[in-house]
Amino acid sequence: MQTARKKIIIDTDTASDDAVALVAALRDPTLQVLAITAVAGNVELPLAVKNALLSVERAGTYRPPVYMGAPGPLLCELETADQIRGADGMGDLGTLGEPTLAPTPGHGADALARYAGEGDGEVELLTLGPLTNVALAIRKHPEAMRKLRHITIMGGAHPYHNPHTVCAEFNIMVDPEAAQIVFSFGVPITLVTLEACGGAAELDDAAMERMRGTGEIGRFCVDCNRTLIELARAQGGVPSLGLPDPAALAVLARPELIRESFPAHTRVETQGEFTRGATVFCKPGNLYSPAFGDEPAPENTLVVTGLDVAGFHQYLLDRVAL
Ligand code: RIB
Ligand code: CA
C-alpha cells in the first residue's frame, strides 16, 4: 500500500542551493509541496521570487503557488550573499531567461499560516532561508502556526567552524530576532546545521559530473551553482559544491539519512557584538542562571550535524534523474 505523501510548505530565499532543493522536492514522489513562500536573504525579495518561479518550472512536474514574503529582516538591515551566489543568485549564467509563471497574490507569512491552519496537524514546514516570514506568521497567526506538525530548518552551526560570520550561520545571522521567535514558539524543530552539509557531504567534481550527466535538470542544478563552485576552486584548488538546503530537504524526506544529532534547547544570540546570530545549544533540562529564569530548559530542537553522505548524494541523483 502506497504511503500518503508528506504535505509540506517551503519557505526559501531562493538562490542556487535553494533551487536544487525546490527541484528535488517537486520531484520527490513521497512529498506534496502545498506552497512556496519567498523571503529576502541570499538575494533581494524580487529575485528570490523570480528564482523560485524558475526552479518550479525547471522541476518539470506540478506547480504549487509561490508567494512573496518579507523584503527584509524584522529589525536589522538585509545582508545578501550575492558574493557567493552571483548577482542573480543563480550563478549569473545569463541563460535562465524569465519565468512564465507569476507569484500568487497575498503575503507569504499569511499564506504560511493559512496552509498550516488548514492542515489539521499534518503539514510540515521546511525553511531554507532567514526566518522572517515564519516569525511574522507566528506573531500574526499563532493558533494556525501551532498546527504545524514539525519545522525542519536549514540553519545554525557550531561557533568554532567560522560559518558566515565569526560564529553565525547565514540564515540565522540575517534575522536573529526572527529565529529566536521561531525557536521559542514550541513547534518541534529539526535543525540541519552547516556541519551536516560540509566536508564529505559536498559534491566533488566526479559527483557534479554524475549529476550533470543525468540530463538537463541535473545540469541546471549544478550550473546555477557556478559562482559557488568557482569560489571553492579558487579557495581550495579543486571545485566542490556544498548543498545545505538540499541536505535539509533530504533530512525531512528521508530522516533515516541522519547519522549524527543531539537534542537541545536552542536559543539565538541577538545582542552579542561578535556573537549576534549564533545558535546556542543547551542541554535540555539544565537549570539556567537567573538570566533565563529558574525553569529547566525544554528540548525544542533535534540538532543534526552529520548525514549518510552516500545516501544523501544518491537521494539527489534520484531526484534529478529523468
Ligand atoms: O548558510 C547556508 C544557508 O544560507 C543556505 O540556505 C543558503 O541558501 C543561504 O540561505
Ligand atoms: Ca537558502
XYZ file of C-alpha atoms and ligand atoms in Angstrom:
333
model
C 0.000 0.000 0.000
C 1.424 3.379 -1.023
C 2.079 5.628 1.982
C 0.463 9.086 1.918
C 2.674 11.886 0.599
C 4.078 14.176 3.272
C 2.449 17.629 2.868
C 4.999 20.419 3.132
C 5.337 24.176 2.735
C 8.758 25.510 1.722
C 9.985 28.970 2.799
C 13.015 29.997 0.752
C 15.412 32.855 -0.051
C 15.816 31.205 -3.441
C 19.306 31.216 -4.763
C 21.341 28.391 -6.179
C 21.218 25.763 -3.441
C 17.599 26.587 -2.630
C 16.862 25.990 -6.325
C 18.267 22.464 -6.109
C 16.126 21.814 -3.016
C 12.971 23.117 -4.737
C 13.588 20.992 -7.842
C 14.301 17.920 -5.698
C 11.219 18.463 -3.516
C 8.937 18.813 -6.531
C 10.406 15.602 -7.994
C 10.137 13.564 -4.770
C 7.089 11.247 -5.030
C 6.869 10.993 -1.241
C 6.278 14.748 -0.857
C 3.449 17.114 -1.785
C 4.629 20.744 -1.871
C 1.486 22.732 -0.993
C 3.059 26.178 -1.397
C 6.348 28.033 -1.625
C 6.903 31.334 0.205
C 9.818 33.597 -0.706
C 11.827 35.684 1.738
C 14.736 38.095 1.276
C 18.104 36.622 2.183
C 20.580 35.298 -0.358
C 19.133 37.880 -2.748
C 16.601 40.719 -2.567
C 12.966 39.553 -2.483
C 12.069 40.110 -6.173
C 14.990 37.905 -7.238
C 14.126 35.260 -4.634
C 10.612 35.103 -6.101
C 11.889 35.007 -9.693
C 14.390 32.238 -8.866
C 11.693 30.238 -7.073
C 9.384 30.501 -10.111
C 12.243 29.471 -12.430
C 13.014 26.476 -10.182
C 9.361 25.376 -10.172
C 9.353 25.488 -13.967
C 12.713 23.654 -14.247
C 11.464 20.860 -11.963
C 9.077 19.911 -14.763
C 6.382 18.439 -12.514
C 3.492 20.214 -10.725
C 3.439 23.928 -9.960
C 2.482 24.953 -6.390
C 1.697 28.650 -5.710
C 4.680 30.897 -4.976
C 4.023 33.827 -2.603
C 6.090 36.948 -1.921
C 7.024 37.367 1.736
C 9.172 39.756 3.720
C 11.579 42.066 1.848
C 13.985 42.146 4.772
C 14.628 41.196 8.408
C 12.364 42.264 11.297
C 14.726 44.825 12.790
C 18.079 44.995 11.014
C 19.320 45.785 7.521
C 19.228 42.980 4.935
C 22.552 41.322 4.187
C 22.579 39.302 0.930
C 25.011 36.627 -0.290
C 25.458 37.615 -3.927
C 29.212 37.411 -3.473
C 28.907 33.605 -3.370
C 25.708 33.045 -5.358
C 26.143 35.545 -8.188
C 24.307 38.855 -8.698
C 21.180 36.957 -9.782
C 21.678 34.322 -7.082
C 21.852 31.639 -9.780
C 25.454 31.731 -10.954
C 24.950 34.667 -13.377
C 24.585 32.147 -16.211
C 22.688 34.603 -18.407
C 20.787 31.676 -19.926
C 17.927 31.091 -17.488
C 15.553 33.644 -19.026
C 12.408 34.912 -17.332
C 9.806 32.669 -15.647
C 6.459 32.273 -17.406
C 4.782 31.799 -14.012
C 3.807 34.719 -11.739
C 3.663 34.885 -7.940
C 0.276 34.287 -6.291
C -1.261 37.378 -4.653
C -1.075 37.540 -0.845
C 1.777 37.863 1.668
C 3.936 34.797 2.221
C 3.522 34.967 6.005
C -0.276 34.879 5.689
C -0.014 32.024 3.190
C 2.237 30.058 5.561
C -0.326 30.413 8.346
C -3.247 29.586 6.090
C -1.759 26.318 4.840
C -0.601 25.451 8.366
C -4.024 26.169 9.834
C -5.866 24.199 7.164
C -3.502 21.266 7.545
C -5.040 19.734 10.687
C -1.676 18.916 12.182
C -0.406 17.065 9.102
C 1.520 19.874 7.368
C 5.282 20.292 7.864
C 7.362 23.398 7.163
C 10.806 23.350 5.535
C 12.748 26.614 5.868
C 15.714 27.322 3.619
C 16.329 30.996 4.361
C 16.130 33.629 7.091
C 13.136 33.032 9.373
C 11.447 36.410 8.865
C 8.273 35.065 7.190
C 7.896 32.323 9.799
C 8.274 34.779 12.691
C 5.729 37.142 11.133
C 3.294 34.245 10.660
C 3.785 33.179 14.305
C 3.209 36.687 15.603
C 0.139 37.334 13.379
C -1.493 33.857 13.350
C -0.142 31.906 16.366
C -3.019 29.421 16.605
C -2.751 28.479 12.927
C 1.034 28.091 13.106
C 0.709 25.911 16.214
C -0.996 23.335 13.978
C 2.269 22.730 12.107
C 3.393 19.162 12.725
C 7.120 19.925 12.519
C 9.585 22.520 11.243
C 12.820 21.482 9.512
C 15.261 24.395 9.367
C 18.470 24.701 7.373
C 20.487 26.826 9.764
C 22.863 27.131 12.643
C 26.411 25.996 13.149
C 28.992 25.246 15.773
C 30.662 28.607 16.509
C 34.164 27.160 16.146
C 33.575 26.328 12.477
C 33.545 30.007 11.487
C 30.400 29.942 9.352
C 29.180 33.118 7.710
C 30.417 35.441 10.429
C 32.799 34.616 13.249
C 30.171 32.264 14.715
C 26.815 32.594 12.978
C 25.377 30.713 10.014
C 23.828 32.940 7.295
C 20.098 32.083 7.613
C 20.123 32.693 11.381
C 22.511 35.651 11.195
C 20.402 37.611 8.656
C 17.460 37.785 11.093
C 18.380 36.623 14.615
C 15.268 38.158 16.205
C 13.047 36.171 13.846
C 15.000 32.997 14.541
C 14.635 33.408 18.312
C 10.844 33.820 17.872
C 10.732 30.543 15.937
C 12.914 28.543 18.341
C 10.881 29.726 21.360
C 7.482 29.075 19.716
C 7.107 25.417 20.685
C 6.580 23.549 17.380
C 9.254 20.796 17.316
C 12.261 21.662 15.175
C 14.913 19.679 13.352
C 17.877 21.961 12.700
C 20.156 20.855 9.848
C 23.396 22.694 10.579
C 26.315 23.658 8.366
C 28.240 20.778 9.952
C 25.810 18.309 8.339
C 26.301 19.828 4.906
C 30.039 20.375 4.742
C 33.085 18.187 4.212
C 32.306 14.852 2.582
C 28.660 15.884 2.143
C 29.771 18.388 -0.501
C 29.716 17.265 -4.132
C 33.208 16.791 -5.579
C 33.988 17.095 -9.297
C 33.019 13.491 -10.023
C 29.710 13.816 -8.155
C 28.914 17.048 -10.004
C 29.661 15.371 -13.327
C 27.414 12.429 -12.367
C 24.599 14.891 -11.641
C 25.166 16.829 -14.870
C 25.235 13.538 -16.769
C 21.660 12.717 -15.736
C 20.318 15.326 -18.146
C 19.076 18.911 -18.330
C 17.641 19.050 -14.803
C 20.899 17.780 -13.321
C 22.830 20.275 -15.445
C 20.579 23.112 -14.196
C 21.132 22.054 -10.565
C 24.907 22.114 -10.890
C 25.340 25.042 -13.297
C 23.191 27.503 -11.305
C 25.759 26.989 -8.502
C 28.626 28.077 -10.789
C 29.679 31.057 -8.645
C 29.964 28.904 -5.527
C 31.829 26.149 -7.377
C 34.371 28.575 -8.846
C 34.824 30.204 -5.423
C 35.612 26.785 -3.952
C 38.090 26.127 -6.773
C 39.798 29.491 -6.146
C 39.943 28.933 -2.392
C 40.733 25.226 -2.247
C 42.271 24.437 -5.616
C 39.519 21.998 -6.554
C 35.853 22.602 -7.439
C 33.283 21.458 -4.872
C 29.634 22.201 -4.146
C 28.086 22.447 -0.687
C 24.292 21.965 -0.788
C 22.884 22.895 2.647
C 19.286 23.420 1.521
C 19.035 20.094 -0.345
C 20.536 18.494 2.790
C 17.716 19.929 4.895
C 15.168 18.654 2.366
C 16.774 15.202 2.418
C 16.549 15.104 6.229
C 12.845 15.997 6.092
C 12.096 13.476 3.346
C 14.462 10.676 4.444
C 15.190 11.078 8.209
C 16.993 7.725 8.100
C 19.852 9.641 6.456
C 20.647 11.315 9.800
C 23.896 9.929 11.213
C 24.851 12.444 13.948
C 22.422 14.506 16.013
C 21.682 15.597 19.571
C 18.681 17.031 21.409
C 18.954 20.623 22.597
C 17.220 23.669 23.892
C 18.272 26.107 21.173
C 18.414 29.841 21.668
C 19.693 32.516 19.318
C 22.099 35.229 20.450
C 20.654 38.610 19.421
C 22.802 41.011 21.443
C 26.444 39.955 21.158
C 28.926 42.223 19.447
C 30.762 39.206 17.979
C 28.137 36.529 18.580
C 24.936 38.015 17.132
C 23.143 35.275 15.186
C 24.951 32.399 16.905
C 22.842 29.356 17.736
C 23.343 28.374 21.383
C 22.702 24.669 22.025
C 21.895 23.946 25.667
C 21.383 20.502 27.188
C 17.642 20.152 27.815
C 16.555 20.121 31.438
C 19.583 22.037 32.669
C 18.759 24.767 35.093
C 19.905 28.119 33.870
C 21.258 31.117 35.617
C 18.565 33.571 36.744
C 19.042 35.284 33.377
C 16.901 32.538 31.868
C 14.595 32.101 34.831
C 14.601 29.004 37.052
C 12.647 26.604 34.860
C 14.612 23.730 33.269
C 15.093 24.419 29.547
C 12.643 22.403 27.427
C 14.007 20.446 24.477
C 12.930 22.313 21.339
C 15.378 21.055 18.697
C 16.987 17.966 17.245
C 20.319 19.355 16.034
C 21.646 17.407 13.015
C 25.394 17.526 12.494
C 26.073 14.516 10.232
C 24.437 12.652 7.327
C 24.815 9.365 5.481
C 26.743 11.119 2.718
C 26.432 8.381 0.091
C 22.711 8.143 0.815
C 22.333 11.921 0.528
C 24.151 12.030 -2.807
C 22.040 9.127 -4.112
C 18.879 10.929 -2.956
C 19.875 13.932 -5.076
C 20.720 11.825 -8.135
C 17.378 10.007 -7.869
C 15.560 13.349 -7.811
C 17.109 14.749 -10.977
C 17.171 11.511 -12.995
C 14.846 11.841 -15.970
O 24.237 29.076 5.333
C 23.657 28.451 4.216
C 22.243 28.912 4.013
O 22.212 30.320 3.745
C 21.579 28.278 2.777
O 20.200 28.205 2.993
C 21.874 29.282 1.702
O 20.938 29.201 0.620
C 21.684 30.568 2.446
O 20.292 30.860 2.506
Ca 18.722 29.279 1.329
